[in-house]
Coordinates of C-alpha atoms in Angstrom, one line a residue:
M4 CA -58.3 238.4 159.1
C5 CA -58.3 234.6 158.8
R6 CA -59.3 232.6 155.8
F7 CA -60.9 229.1 155.9
L8 CA -62.3 226.4 153.6
L9 CA -64.5 223.4 154.1
A10 CA -64.7 220.6 151.4
K11 CA -66.9 217.5 150.9
S12 CA -66.7 215.0 148.1
K13 CA -68.7 211.9 147.1
Q14 CA -65.6 209.8 147.1
P15 CA -62.3 210.2 149.0
I16 CA -59.9 212.6 147.3
S17 CA -56.4 213.8 147.8
P18 CA -56.7 217.3 149.3
K19 CA -53.4 218.4 147.7
K20 CA -54.9 220.3 144.7
I21 CA -57.4 222.2 146.8
L22 CA -54.9 223.0 149.5
N23 CA -52.5 224.4 146.8
S24 CA -55.3 226.6 145.5
F25 CA -56.2 227.7 149.0
A26 CA -52.6 228.5 149.9
K27 CA -52.3 230.6 146.7
M28 CA -55.4 232.5 147.7
A29 CA -54.3 233.0 151.3
Q30 CA -50.9 234.4 150.2
K31 CA -52.5 237.0 147.9
S32 CA -55.4 237.9 150.0
K33 CA -55.3 241.1 152.0
A34 CA -57.9 242.4 154.4
F35 CA -59.4 245.9 154.0
D36 CA -56.8 247.0 156.6
G37 CA -53.9 245.3 154.9
D38 CA -53.8 242.3 157.3
W39 CA -52.6 239.0 156.0
Q40 CA -53.0 235.3 156.8
G41 CA -49.4 234.4 157.7
D42 CA -49.6 233.4 161.4
G43 CA -49.8 229.7 160.9
W44 CA -52.4 227.3 159.6
G45 CA -54.2 224.1 160.4
F46 CA -55.8 221.2 158.5
S47 CA -58.3 218.5 159.7
W48 CA -59.6 215.6 157.8
L49 CA -62.0 212.6 158.4
E50 CA -60.1 209.3 158.5
N51 CA -61.8 206.0 159.5
N52 CA -64.7 208.1 160.8
K53 CA -62.4 210.1 163.2
W54 CA -61.1 213.6 162.9
Q55 CA -57.4 214.0 162.5
Q56 CA -55.5 217.2 162.8
Y57 CA -52.3 219.0 161.6
Q58 CA -51.2 222.4 162.9
S59 CA -48.2 224.6 161.8
L60 CA -46.9 228.0 162.8
K61 CA -45.6 228.5 159.2
P62 CA -47.6 230.5 156.7
I63 CA -49.5 228.0 154.7
W64 CA -47.8 228.9 151.5
K65 CA -44.4 228.1 153.0
D66 CA -45.6 224.6 154.1
I67 CA -46.9 223.3 150.8
G68 CA -44.5 220.3 151.0
Q69 CA -46.8 218.9 153.7
F70 CA -49.8 218.7 151.4
S71 CA -48.9 215.5 149.7
K72 CA -48.5 213.7 153.0
F73 CA -52.2 214.0 153.8
P74 CA -54.3 210.9 153.0
K75 CA -57.4 210.9 150.8
S76 CA -60.6 211.9 152.6
N77 CA -64.2 212.9 151.6
I78 CA -64.5 215.7 154.2
F79 CA -61.8 218.1 155.3
S80 CA -61.2 221.7 156.5
V81 CA -58.4 224.2 156.5
H82 CA -57.7 227.5 158.2
A83 CA -55.0 230.1 157.6
R84 CA -54.6 232.3 160.7
S85 CA -54.2 236.0 161.2
A86 CA -53.5 236.7 164.9
S87 CA -55.5 239.7 166.2
F88 CA -52.8 240.8 168.7
P89 CA -49.0 240.4 168.8
E90 CA -49.1 238.5 172.0
H91 CA -51.3 235.9 170.4
K92 CA -48.8 235.0 167.7
N93 CA -46.6 231.8 167.8
N94 CA -49.0 229.7 169.9
I95 CA -49.9 226.6 168.0
E96 CA -52.8 225.9 170.3
Y97 CA -54.6 228.9 168.9
N98 CA -54.4 227.5 165.3
Q99 CA -57.7 226.2 163.9
P100 CA -59.4 224.0 163.0
Y101 CA -60.6 222.9 166.4
I102 CA -62.0 219.5 166.6
N103 CA -64.1 217.2 168.9
E104 CA -65.5 213.7 168.3
S105 CA -68.1 214.9 165.8
Y106 CA -67.0 218.2 164.3
S107 CA -64.2 220.3 162.9
Y108 CA -64.7 224.0 163.5
V109 CA -63.3 227.1 161.8
F110 CA -64.0 230.8 162.4
N111 CA -63.2 234.2 161.0
G112 CA -64.6 237.6 161.8
L113 CA -64.3 240.6 164.1
L114 CA -66.3 241.2 167.2
R115 CA -65.8 244.0 169.7
G116 CA -67.1 244.5 173.2
V117 CA -68.3 241.0 173.9
T118 CA -69.7 240.8 177.4
L119 CA -70.0 237.0 177.7
S120 CA -67.7 235.1 180.0
L121 CA -66.6 232.0 178.2
P122 CA -63.7 229.5 178.4
G123 CA -60.8 230.1 176.1
D124 CA -57.9 232.6 175.6
I125 CA -58.9 234.0 172.2
G126 CA -62.2 234.8 170.6
A127 CA -62.2 231.7 168.3
Q128 CA -61.8 229.4 171.3
K129 CA -64.5 231.2 173.2
I130 CA -67.0 230.9 170.3
W131 CA -66.1 227.2 170.0
S132 CA -66.8 226.7 173.7
L133 CA -70.2 228.4 173.4
L134 CA -71.1 226.3 170.3
N135 CA -70.0 223.1 171.9
G136 CA -72.3 223.8 174.9
Y137 CA -75.3 224.0 172.6
L138 CA -74.3 221.0 170.6
K139 CA -74.8 218.8 173.6
N140 CA -78.5 219.4 173.6
I141 CA -79.6 220.6 170.2
N142 CA -78.8 219.8 166.5
L143 CA -76.1 221.7 164.5
T144 CA -78.4 224.1 162.7
Q145 CA -80.1 225.1 166.0
A146 CA -76.8 225.4 167.7
L147 CA -75.3 227.7 165.1
Y148 CA -78.4 230.0 165.2
K149 CA -78.4 230.0 169.0
T150 CA -74.6 230.7 169.2
T151 CA -74.7 233.5 166.7
D152 CA -77.8 235.0 168.2
I153 CA -76.3 235.1 171.7
L154 CA -73.1 236.7 170.3
K155 CA -75.0 239.4 168.4
K156 CA -77.0 240.3 171.6
N157 CA -73.8 240.5 173.7
S158 CA -71.4 242.3 171.4
K159 CA -71.1 246.1 171.1
N160 CA -70.0 245.8 167.5
I161 CA -69.7 243.0 164.9
Q162 CA -68.0 243.6 161.6
A163 CA -68.2 239.9 160.7
L164 CA -69.1 236.6 162.3
N165 CA -68.4 233.6 160.1
I166 CA -68.5 230.0 161.5
G167 CA -67.7 226.9 159.5
I168 CA -68.4 223.4 160.7
A169 CA -67.5 220.1 159.0
G170 CA -69.4 217.1 160.3
K171 CA -69.0 213.5 159.3
N172 CA -71.5 213.8 156.5
T173 CA -72.0 217.5 155.8
I174 CA -70.3 220.9 155.7
S175 CA -72.1 223.9 157.1
A176 CA -71.4 227.6 157.6
Y177 CA -73.1 230.6 159.1
C178 CA -72.2 234.0 157.4
H179 CA -72.8 237.4 159.0
Y180 CA -71.2 240.7 158.2
T181 CA -72.1 244.4 158.6
K182 CA -69.1 245.8 156.6
H183 CA -66.7 244.9 153.8
P184 CA -68.9 242.4 152.1
D185 CA -66.3 241.7 149.4
Y186 CA -64.0 240.4 152.1
Y187 CA -66.3 238.9 154.6
S188 CA -69.0 237.2 152.5
L189 CA -68.4 233.5 152.3
K190 CA -68.4 231.7 149.0
Y191 CA -69.8 228.3 148.1
S192 CA -69.5 225.9 145.2
D193 CA -72.3 223.3 144.9
N194 CA -72.2 222.3 141.2
S195 CA -69.7 219.4 141.1
D196 CA -68.8 216.2 143.0
V197 CA -66.7 218.3 145.3
K198 CA -68.7 220.8 147.4
I199 CA -66.8 223.8 148.9
I200 CA -67.4 226.6 151.3
C201 CA -64.6 229.1 151.4
S202 CA -63.7 232.6 152.6
E203 CA -62.7 233.6 149.0
V204 CA -62.9 232.0 145.6
I205 CA -60.1 229.5 144.7
D206 CA -59.0 228.2 141.3
G207 CA -60.9 225.3 139.7
F208 CA -64.4 226.0 141.0
S209 CA -67.4 228.2 140.3
F210 CA -68.6 230.1 143.3
L211 CA -71.6 232.0 144.6
S212 CA -71.7 234.4 147.5
L213 CA -73.6 233.9 150.7
P214 CA -75.6 236.9 151.9
T215 CA -75.3 238.2 155.4
N216 CA -77.4 236.4 158.1
S217 CA -77.5 233.2 156.2
L218 CA -76.7 229.5 156.9
I219 CA -75.8 226.9 154.3
T220 CA -75.4 223.1 154.6
L221 CA -73.9 221.0 151.8

C-alpha cells in the first residue's frame, strides 16, 4: 500500500530533511501482505501561491538526490506509490499527489467492489474526481465527509480509506480503516512549528494516531 505525508510550517522551510525521513520510512515499511512502496513517488509544494509538482517512477529512496533541488515552502505533500496491479506500474500519470488550483491530494487504502462510475483509470484518480466534484459547491470538510460517505455506501468492502488534502493554508486528512490499524491509522504531529500528517511515524517528530472515522485539520 502507499504511504503519504502532508506538512505545514509557520515559515517556509526546506523539505529535504522531512523528505529524507519519509524516504527512510517508506523503504523500511511493509504492508501486512508484504507489499512495498517502490512504484514511484511524487512531491507537490506551494510556491508563489501556486501548486508545483514533481513525479518520478523511481522508488523514493533511490531519488534522494532530487530533494535538495526543491525550494523552501510552508506547505507540501509527498506520496510513495504501491501499484495495486502489474498493469498499473510504470505510468507516471498515476503517481500522486494530484493537484488543482487550490489543493494537493493524496490517497492510500483498499476498497473492493465499488459500484460508482467515475472518471479515472485507477481508484486514486476516481476518488479525486469524486472529491473535486463536491469541492465546486461545498467546503473542504463537507466535501471530505460527503466523498467518504458515498464511497462507504457504494463499496462491498473497505479495508482502509485515507485521504490527505493540502490547501493553501491548512493540511487535512480523513482516516478510515476496518482492519490492520497499526498499518492504516494515520499519524499526526501538532506540537511544533511544523505540523505533519503521515501514514507512519518519521524521525524527528512526536506523533499521535488518528482513530478510524476521523477527520483532522492542522
